[in-house]
mmCIF file of C-alpha atoms in Angstrom:
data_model
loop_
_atom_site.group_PDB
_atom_site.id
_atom_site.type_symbol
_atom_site.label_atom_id
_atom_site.label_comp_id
_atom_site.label_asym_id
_atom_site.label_seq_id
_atom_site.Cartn_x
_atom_site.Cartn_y
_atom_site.Cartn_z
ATOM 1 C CA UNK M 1 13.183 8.461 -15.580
ATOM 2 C CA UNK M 2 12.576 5.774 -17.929
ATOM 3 C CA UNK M 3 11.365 2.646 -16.254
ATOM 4 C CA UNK M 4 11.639 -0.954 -17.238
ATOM 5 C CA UNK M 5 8.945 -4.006 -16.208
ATOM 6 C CA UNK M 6 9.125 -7.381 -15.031
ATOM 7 C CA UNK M 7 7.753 -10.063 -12.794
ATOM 8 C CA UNK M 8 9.300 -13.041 -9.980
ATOM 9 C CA UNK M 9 7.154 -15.864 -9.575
ATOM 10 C CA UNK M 10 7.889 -16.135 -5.778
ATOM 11 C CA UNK M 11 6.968 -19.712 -3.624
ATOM 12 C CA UNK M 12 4.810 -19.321 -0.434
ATOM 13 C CA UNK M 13 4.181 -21.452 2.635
ATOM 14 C CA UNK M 14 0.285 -20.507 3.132
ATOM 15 C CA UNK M 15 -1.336 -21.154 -0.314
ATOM 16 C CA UNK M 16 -2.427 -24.739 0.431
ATOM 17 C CA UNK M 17 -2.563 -24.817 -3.663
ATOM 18 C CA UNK M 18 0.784 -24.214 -4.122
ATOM 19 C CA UNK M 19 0.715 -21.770 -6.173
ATOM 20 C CA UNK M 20 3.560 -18.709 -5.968
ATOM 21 C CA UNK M 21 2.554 -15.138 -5.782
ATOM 22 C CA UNK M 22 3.259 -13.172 -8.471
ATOM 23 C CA UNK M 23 5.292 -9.501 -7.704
ATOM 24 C CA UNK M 24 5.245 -7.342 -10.443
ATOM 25 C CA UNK M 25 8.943 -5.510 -10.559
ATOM 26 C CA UNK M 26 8.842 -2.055 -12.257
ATOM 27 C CA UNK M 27 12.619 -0.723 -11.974
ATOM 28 C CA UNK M 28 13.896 2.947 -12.885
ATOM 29 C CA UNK M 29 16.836 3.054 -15.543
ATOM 30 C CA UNK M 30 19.130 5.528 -15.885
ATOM 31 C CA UNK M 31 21.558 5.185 -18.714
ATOM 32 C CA UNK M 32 24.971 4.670 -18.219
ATOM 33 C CA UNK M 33 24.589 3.626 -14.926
ATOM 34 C CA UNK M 34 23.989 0.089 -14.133
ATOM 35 C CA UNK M 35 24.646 0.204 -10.655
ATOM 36 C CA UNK M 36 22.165 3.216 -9.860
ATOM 37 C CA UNK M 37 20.578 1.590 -6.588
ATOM 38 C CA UNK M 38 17.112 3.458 -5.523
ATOM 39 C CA UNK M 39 14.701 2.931 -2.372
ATOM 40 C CA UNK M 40 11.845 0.488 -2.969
ATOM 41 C CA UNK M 41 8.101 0.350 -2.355
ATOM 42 C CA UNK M 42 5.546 -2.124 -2.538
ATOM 43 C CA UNK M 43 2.492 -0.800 -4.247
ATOM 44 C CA UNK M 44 -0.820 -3.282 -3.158
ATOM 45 C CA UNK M 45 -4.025 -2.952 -5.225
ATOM 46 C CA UNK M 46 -7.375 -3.193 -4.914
ATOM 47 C CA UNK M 47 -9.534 -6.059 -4.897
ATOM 48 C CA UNK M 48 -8.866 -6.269 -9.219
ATOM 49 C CA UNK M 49 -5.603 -7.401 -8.642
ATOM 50 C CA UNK M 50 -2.559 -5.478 -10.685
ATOM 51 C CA UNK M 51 -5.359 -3.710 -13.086
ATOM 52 C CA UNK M 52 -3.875 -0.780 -15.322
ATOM 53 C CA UNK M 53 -4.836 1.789 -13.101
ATOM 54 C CA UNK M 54 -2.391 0.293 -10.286
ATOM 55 C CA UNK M 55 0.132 0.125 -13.195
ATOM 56 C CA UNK M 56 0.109 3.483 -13.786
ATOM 57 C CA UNK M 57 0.568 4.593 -10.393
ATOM 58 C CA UNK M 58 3.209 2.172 -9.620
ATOM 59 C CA UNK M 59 4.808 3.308 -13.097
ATOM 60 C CA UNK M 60 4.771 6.629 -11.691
ATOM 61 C CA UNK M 61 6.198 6.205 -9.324
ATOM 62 C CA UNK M 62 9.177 4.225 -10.010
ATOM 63 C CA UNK M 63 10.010 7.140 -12.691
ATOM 64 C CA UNK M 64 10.433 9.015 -9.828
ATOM 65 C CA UNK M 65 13.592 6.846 -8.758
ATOM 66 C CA UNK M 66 11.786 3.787 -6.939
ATOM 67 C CA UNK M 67 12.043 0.215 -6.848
ATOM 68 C CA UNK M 68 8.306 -0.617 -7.440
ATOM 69 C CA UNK M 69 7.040 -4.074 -6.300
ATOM 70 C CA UNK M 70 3.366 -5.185 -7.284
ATOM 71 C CA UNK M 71 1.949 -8.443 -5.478
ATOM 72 C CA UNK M 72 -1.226 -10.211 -7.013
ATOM 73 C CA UNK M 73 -2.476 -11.278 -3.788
ATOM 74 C CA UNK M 74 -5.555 -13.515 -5.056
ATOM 75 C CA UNK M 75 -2.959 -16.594 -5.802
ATOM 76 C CA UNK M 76 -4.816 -18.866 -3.831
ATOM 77 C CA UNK M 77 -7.930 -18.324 -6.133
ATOM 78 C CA UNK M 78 -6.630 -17.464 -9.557
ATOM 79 C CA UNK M 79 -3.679 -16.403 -11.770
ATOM 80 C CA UNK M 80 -2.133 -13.175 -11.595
ATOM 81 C CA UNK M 81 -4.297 -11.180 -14.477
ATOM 82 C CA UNK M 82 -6.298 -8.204 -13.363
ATOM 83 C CA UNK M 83 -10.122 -8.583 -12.567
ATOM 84 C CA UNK M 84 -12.252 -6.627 -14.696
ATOM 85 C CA UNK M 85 -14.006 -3.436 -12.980
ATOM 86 C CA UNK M 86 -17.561 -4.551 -13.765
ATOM 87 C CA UNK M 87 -20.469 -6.580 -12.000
ATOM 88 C CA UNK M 88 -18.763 -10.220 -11.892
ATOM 89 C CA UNK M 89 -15.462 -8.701 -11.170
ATOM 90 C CA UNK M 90 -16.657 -6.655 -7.897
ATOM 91 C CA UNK M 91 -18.491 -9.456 -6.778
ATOM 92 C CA UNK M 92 -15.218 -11.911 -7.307
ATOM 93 C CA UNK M 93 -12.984 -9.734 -6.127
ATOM 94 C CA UNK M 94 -15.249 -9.096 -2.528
ATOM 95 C CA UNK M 95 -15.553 -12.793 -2.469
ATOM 96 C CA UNK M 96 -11.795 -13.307 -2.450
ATOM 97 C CA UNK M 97 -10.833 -10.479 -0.096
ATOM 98 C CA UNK M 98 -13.045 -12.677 2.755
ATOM 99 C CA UNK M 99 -11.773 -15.625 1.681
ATOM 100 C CA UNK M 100 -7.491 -14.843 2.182
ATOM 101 C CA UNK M 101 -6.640 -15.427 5.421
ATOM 102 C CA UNK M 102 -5.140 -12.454 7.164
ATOM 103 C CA UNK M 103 -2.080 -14.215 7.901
ATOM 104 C CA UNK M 104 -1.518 -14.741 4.301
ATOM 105 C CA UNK M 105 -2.234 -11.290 3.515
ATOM 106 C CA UNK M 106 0.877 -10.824 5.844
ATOM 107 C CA UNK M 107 2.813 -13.439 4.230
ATOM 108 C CA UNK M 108 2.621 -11.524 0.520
ATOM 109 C CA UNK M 109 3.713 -8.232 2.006
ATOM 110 C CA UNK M 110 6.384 -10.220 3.771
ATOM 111 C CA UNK M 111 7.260 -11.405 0.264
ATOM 112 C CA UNK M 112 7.112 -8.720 -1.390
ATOM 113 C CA UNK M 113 9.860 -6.570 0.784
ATOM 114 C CA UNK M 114 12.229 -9.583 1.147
ATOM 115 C CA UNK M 115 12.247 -9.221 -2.705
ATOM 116 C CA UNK M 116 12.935 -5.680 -3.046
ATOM 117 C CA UNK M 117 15.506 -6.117 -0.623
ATOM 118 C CA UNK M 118 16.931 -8.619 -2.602
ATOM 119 C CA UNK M 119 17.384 -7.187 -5.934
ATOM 120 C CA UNK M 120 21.205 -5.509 -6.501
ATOM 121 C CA UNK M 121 19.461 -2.394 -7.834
ATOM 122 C CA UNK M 122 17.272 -1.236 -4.259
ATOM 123 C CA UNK M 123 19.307 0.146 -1.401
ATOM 124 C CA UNK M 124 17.188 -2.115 1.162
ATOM 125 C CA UNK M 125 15.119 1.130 2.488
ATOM 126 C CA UNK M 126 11.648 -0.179 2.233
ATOM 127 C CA UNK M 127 7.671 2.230 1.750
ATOM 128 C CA UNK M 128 4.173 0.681 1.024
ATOM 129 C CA UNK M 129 1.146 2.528 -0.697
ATOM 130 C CA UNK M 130 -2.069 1.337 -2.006
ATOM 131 C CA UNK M 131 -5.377 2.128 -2.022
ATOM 132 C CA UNK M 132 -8.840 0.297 -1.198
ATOM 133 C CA UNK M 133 -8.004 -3.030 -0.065
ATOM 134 C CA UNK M 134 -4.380 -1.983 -0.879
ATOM 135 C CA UNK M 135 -4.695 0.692 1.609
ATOM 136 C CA UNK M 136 -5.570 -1.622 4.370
ATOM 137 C CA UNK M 137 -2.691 -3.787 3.644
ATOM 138 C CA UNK M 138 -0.117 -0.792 3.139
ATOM 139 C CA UNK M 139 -1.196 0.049 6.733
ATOM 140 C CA UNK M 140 -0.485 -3.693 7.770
ATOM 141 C CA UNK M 141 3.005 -3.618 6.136
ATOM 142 C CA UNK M 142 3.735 -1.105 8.502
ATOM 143 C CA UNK M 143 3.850 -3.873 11.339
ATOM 144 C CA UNK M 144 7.348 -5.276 9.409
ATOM 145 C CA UNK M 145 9.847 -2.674 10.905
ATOM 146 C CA UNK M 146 11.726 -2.739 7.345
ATOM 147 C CA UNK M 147 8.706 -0.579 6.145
ATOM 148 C CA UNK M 148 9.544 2.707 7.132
ATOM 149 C CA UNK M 149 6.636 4.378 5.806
ATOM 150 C CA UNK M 150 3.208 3.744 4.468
ATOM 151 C CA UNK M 151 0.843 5.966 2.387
ATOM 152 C CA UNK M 152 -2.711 4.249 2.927
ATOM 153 C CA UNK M 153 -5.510 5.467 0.437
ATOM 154 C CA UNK M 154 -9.107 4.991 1.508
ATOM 155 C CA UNK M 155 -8.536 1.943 3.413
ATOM 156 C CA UNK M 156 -11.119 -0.353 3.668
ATOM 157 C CA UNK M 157 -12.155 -2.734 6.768
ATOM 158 C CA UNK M 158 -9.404 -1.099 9.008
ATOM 159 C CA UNK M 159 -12.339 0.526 11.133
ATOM 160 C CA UNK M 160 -14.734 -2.223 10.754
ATOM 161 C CA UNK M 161 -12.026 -5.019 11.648
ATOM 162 C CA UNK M 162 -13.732 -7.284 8.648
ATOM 163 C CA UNK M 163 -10.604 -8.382 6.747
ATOM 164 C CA UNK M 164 -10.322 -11.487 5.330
ATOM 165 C CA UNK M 165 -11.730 -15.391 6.161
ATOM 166 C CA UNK M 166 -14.102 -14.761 9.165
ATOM 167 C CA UNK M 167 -13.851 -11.512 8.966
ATOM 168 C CA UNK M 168 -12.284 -10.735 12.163
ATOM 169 C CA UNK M 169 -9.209 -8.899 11.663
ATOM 170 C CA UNK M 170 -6.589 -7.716 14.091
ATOM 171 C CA UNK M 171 -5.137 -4.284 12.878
ATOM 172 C CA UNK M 172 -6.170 -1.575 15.378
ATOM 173 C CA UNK M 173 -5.865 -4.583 18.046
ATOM 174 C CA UNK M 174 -2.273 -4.195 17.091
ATOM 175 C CA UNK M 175 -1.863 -0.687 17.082
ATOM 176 C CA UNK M 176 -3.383 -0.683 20.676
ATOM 177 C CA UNK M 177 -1.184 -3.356 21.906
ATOM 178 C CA UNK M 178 1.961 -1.357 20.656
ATOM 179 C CA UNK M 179 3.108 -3.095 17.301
ATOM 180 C CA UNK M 180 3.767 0.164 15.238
ATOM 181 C CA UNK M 181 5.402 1.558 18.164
ATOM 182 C CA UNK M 182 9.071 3.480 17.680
ATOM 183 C CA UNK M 183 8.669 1.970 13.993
ATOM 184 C CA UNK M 184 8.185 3.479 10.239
ATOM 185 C CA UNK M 185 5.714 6.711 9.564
ATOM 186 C CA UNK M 186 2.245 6.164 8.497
ATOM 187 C CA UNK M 187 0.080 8.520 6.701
ATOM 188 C CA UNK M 188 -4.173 7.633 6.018
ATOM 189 C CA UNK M 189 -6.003 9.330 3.293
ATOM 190 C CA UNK M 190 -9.964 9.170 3.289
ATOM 191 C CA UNK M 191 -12.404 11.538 0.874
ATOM 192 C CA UNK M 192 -14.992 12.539 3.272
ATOM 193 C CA UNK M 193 -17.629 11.346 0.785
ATOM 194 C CA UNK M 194 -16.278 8.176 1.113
ATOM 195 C CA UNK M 195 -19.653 5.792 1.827
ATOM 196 C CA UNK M 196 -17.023 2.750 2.161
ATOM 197 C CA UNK M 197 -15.839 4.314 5.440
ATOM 198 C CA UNK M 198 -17.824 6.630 7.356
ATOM 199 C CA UNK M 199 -17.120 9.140 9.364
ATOM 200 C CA UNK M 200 -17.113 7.252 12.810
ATOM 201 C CA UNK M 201 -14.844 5.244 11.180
ATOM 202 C CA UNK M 202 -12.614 7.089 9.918
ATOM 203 C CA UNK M 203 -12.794 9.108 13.634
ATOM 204 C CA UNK M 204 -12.078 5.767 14.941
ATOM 205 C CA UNK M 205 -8.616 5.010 13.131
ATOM 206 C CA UNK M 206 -7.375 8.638 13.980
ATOM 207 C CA UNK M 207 -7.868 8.165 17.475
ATOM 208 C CA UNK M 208 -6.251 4.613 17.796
ATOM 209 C CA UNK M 209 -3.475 5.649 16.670
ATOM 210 C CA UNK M 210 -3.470 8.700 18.033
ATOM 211 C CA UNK M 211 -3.622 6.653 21.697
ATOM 212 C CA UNK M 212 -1.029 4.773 20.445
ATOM 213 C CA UNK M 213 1.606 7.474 19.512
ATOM 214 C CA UNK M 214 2.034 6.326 16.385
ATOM 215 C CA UNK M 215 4.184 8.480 14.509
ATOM 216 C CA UNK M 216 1.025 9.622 11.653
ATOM 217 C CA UNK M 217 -0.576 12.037 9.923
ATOM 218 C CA UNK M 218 -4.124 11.829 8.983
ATOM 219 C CA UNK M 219 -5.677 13.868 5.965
ATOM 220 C CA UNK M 220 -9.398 14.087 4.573
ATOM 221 C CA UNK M 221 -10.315 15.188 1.490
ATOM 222 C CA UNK M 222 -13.162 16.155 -0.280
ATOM 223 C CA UNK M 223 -13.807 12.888 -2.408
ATOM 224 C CA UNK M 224 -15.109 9.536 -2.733
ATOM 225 C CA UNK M 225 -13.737 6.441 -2.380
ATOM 226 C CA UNK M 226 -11.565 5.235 -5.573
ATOM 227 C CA UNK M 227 -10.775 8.767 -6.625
ATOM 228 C CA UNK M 228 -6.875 8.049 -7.743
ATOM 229 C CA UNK M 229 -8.395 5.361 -9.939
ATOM 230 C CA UNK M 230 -8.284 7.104 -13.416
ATOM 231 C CA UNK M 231 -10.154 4.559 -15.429
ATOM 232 C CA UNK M 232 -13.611 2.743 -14.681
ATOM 233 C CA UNK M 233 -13.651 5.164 -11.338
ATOM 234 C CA UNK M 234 -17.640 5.193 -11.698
ATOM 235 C CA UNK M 235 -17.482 9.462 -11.808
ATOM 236 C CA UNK M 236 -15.047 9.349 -8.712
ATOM 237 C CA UNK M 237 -11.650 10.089 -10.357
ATOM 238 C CA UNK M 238 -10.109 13.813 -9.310
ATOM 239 C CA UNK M 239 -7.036 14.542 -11.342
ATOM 240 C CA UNK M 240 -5.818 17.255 -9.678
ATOM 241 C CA UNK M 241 -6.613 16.122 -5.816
ATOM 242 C CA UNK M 242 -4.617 13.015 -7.509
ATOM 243 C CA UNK M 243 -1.774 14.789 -8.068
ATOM 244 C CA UNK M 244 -1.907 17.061 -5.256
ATOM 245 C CA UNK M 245 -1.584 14.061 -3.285
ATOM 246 C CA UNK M 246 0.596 11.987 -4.822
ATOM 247 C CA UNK M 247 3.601 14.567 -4.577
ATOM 248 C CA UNK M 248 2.646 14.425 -0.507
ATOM 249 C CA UNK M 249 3.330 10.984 -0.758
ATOM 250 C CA UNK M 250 6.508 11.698 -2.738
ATOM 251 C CA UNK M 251 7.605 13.910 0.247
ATOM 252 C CA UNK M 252 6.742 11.834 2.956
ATOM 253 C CA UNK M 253 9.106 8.914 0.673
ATOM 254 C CA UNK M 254 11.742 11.031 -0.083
ATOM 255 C CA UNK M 255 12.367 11.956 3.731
ATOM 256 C CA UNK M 256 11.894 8.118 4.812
ATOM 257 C CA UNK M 257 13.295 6.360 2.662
ATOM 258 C CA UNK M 258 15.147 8.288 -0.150
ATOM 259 C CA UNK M 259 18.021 8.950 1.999
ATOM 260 C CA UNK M 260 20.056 6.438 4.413
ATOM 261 C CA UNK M 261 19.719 8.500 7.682
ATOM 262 C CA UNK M 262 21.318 5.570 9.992
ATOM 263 C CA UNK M 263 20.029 4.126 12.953
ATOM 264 C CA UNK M 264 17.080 5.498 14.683
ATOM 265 C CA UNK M 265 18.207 7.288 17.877
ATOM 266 C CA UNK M 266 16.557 8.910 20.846
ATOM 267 C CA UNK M 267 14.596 12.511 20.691
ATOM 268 C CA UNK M 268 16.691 15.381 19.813
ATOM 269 C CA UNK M 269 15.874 18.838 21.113
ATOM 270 C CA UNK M 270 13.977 20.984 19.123
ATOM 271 C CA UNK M 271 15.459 23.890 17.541
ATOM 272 C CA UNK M 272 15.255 27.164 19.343
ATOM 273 C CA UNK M 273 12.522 29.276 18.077
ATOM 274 C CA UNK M 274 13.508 32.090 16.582
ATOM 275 C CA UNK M 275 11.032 34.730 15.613
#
């Protein structure tokens, strides 16, 4: 599908500045029909902000007949324009990440879905994705119970509970008390060369929410960290894992949220296995 782009400049209650987040929009259009309604997902980036990399994959997509929403979640610091993948960038972008307070972290994802729900052209059925930082804070969207499924890609600070000011975040404290309980599906994606998260880590997640019965699946690959990013990816980009992964996460949205399925009920019995 052909997709079209634009942006909200949407108020916020925890930027002491004042300043609005800005939510990239990138809509599917079909011709001749425009009415055509389609799920939504927020796509969160790494700690460059909306950089053309995130574009792309967003862009992607949303030509697959999503509602793509695109927060720039360093507001409090600095317009929305991407950080550049160098030295200065890396180092501003780290500095910010510690600096955002956790709760607005939340408040942008919060944002973010109360948009797509908004707009005429989403049916309301809400997924996150995003990778690095963005993975972290897909997996925190998954709190909202309007996100019905999240696609985390090496997500950082998850094991080592270091997210923003103080560095003292509460995500697997959550999952252990019981907040993604009965709630959306949630898949994590780590390259097992990944020196960002290592392998205790990484153990660490999958058995937290394995305790927890959350409703996940939990893959490793053979890569590094960044290795969707297709540009500036230091060596690390796989093409081909890329795609074999993105049309998992394709899957995993067109079964959650692609369809309107109703309520939620109780377990149903299996089917009987036939041999």
């Amino acid at each position: 599908m052909l997709v079209t782009t634009r942006y909200y400049d949407v108020p916020t209650k925890l930027d002491l500045n004042g300043r609005p987040v800005r939510i990239f929009v990138i809509s599917p259009s079909v011709q001749n029909y425009p009415q055509a309604k389609f799920p939504g997902v927020i796509v969160f980036s790494e700690i460059y902000q909306v950089t053309g990399p995130v574009e792309r994959f967003a862009g992607q997509i949303a030509s697959h007949g999503y509602v793509v929403a695109c927060p720039s979640v360093y507001h409090e610091f600095q317009g929305p324009e991407a950080i550049p993948y160098d030295v200065e960038g890396t180092d501003r972008g780290n500095k910010y990440k510690i600096e955002k307070r956790v709760e607005a972290y939340d408040e942008d994802a919060t944002l973010a879905t109360d948009l797509l729900m908004s707009l005429e052209n989403c049916t309301g059925r809400i997924g996150a994705t995003g990778m690095c930082l963005g993975g972290h804070l897909a997996f925190r969207a998954a709190f909202d119970p309007r996100v019905l499924a999240s696609v985390c890609f090496f997500a950082t600070d998850i094991h080592s509970a270091t997210l923003g000011r103080g560095k003292n975040d509460d995500t697997l404290v959550r999952v252990r008390k019981g907040d993604l309980a009965g709630k959306g599906e949630l898949v994590i994606i780590f390259g097992k060369q990944d020196t960002h998260v290592p392998r205790s880590g990484r153990d660490l997640i999958r058995t937290t929410l394995e305790d927890a019965n959350v409703t996940a699946s939990f893959l490793e690959v053979q890569a590094q960290h960044a290795f969707i990013r297709d540009e500036h990816s230091k060596g690390r980009w796989d093409a081909a894992l890329t795609r074999s992964l993105f049309t998992f996460m394709l899957e995993v949205f067109e079964r959650t949220i692609g369809r309107d399925l109703g309520p939620r009920g109780g377990n149903s019995e299996a089917p009987e296995h036939i041999c």
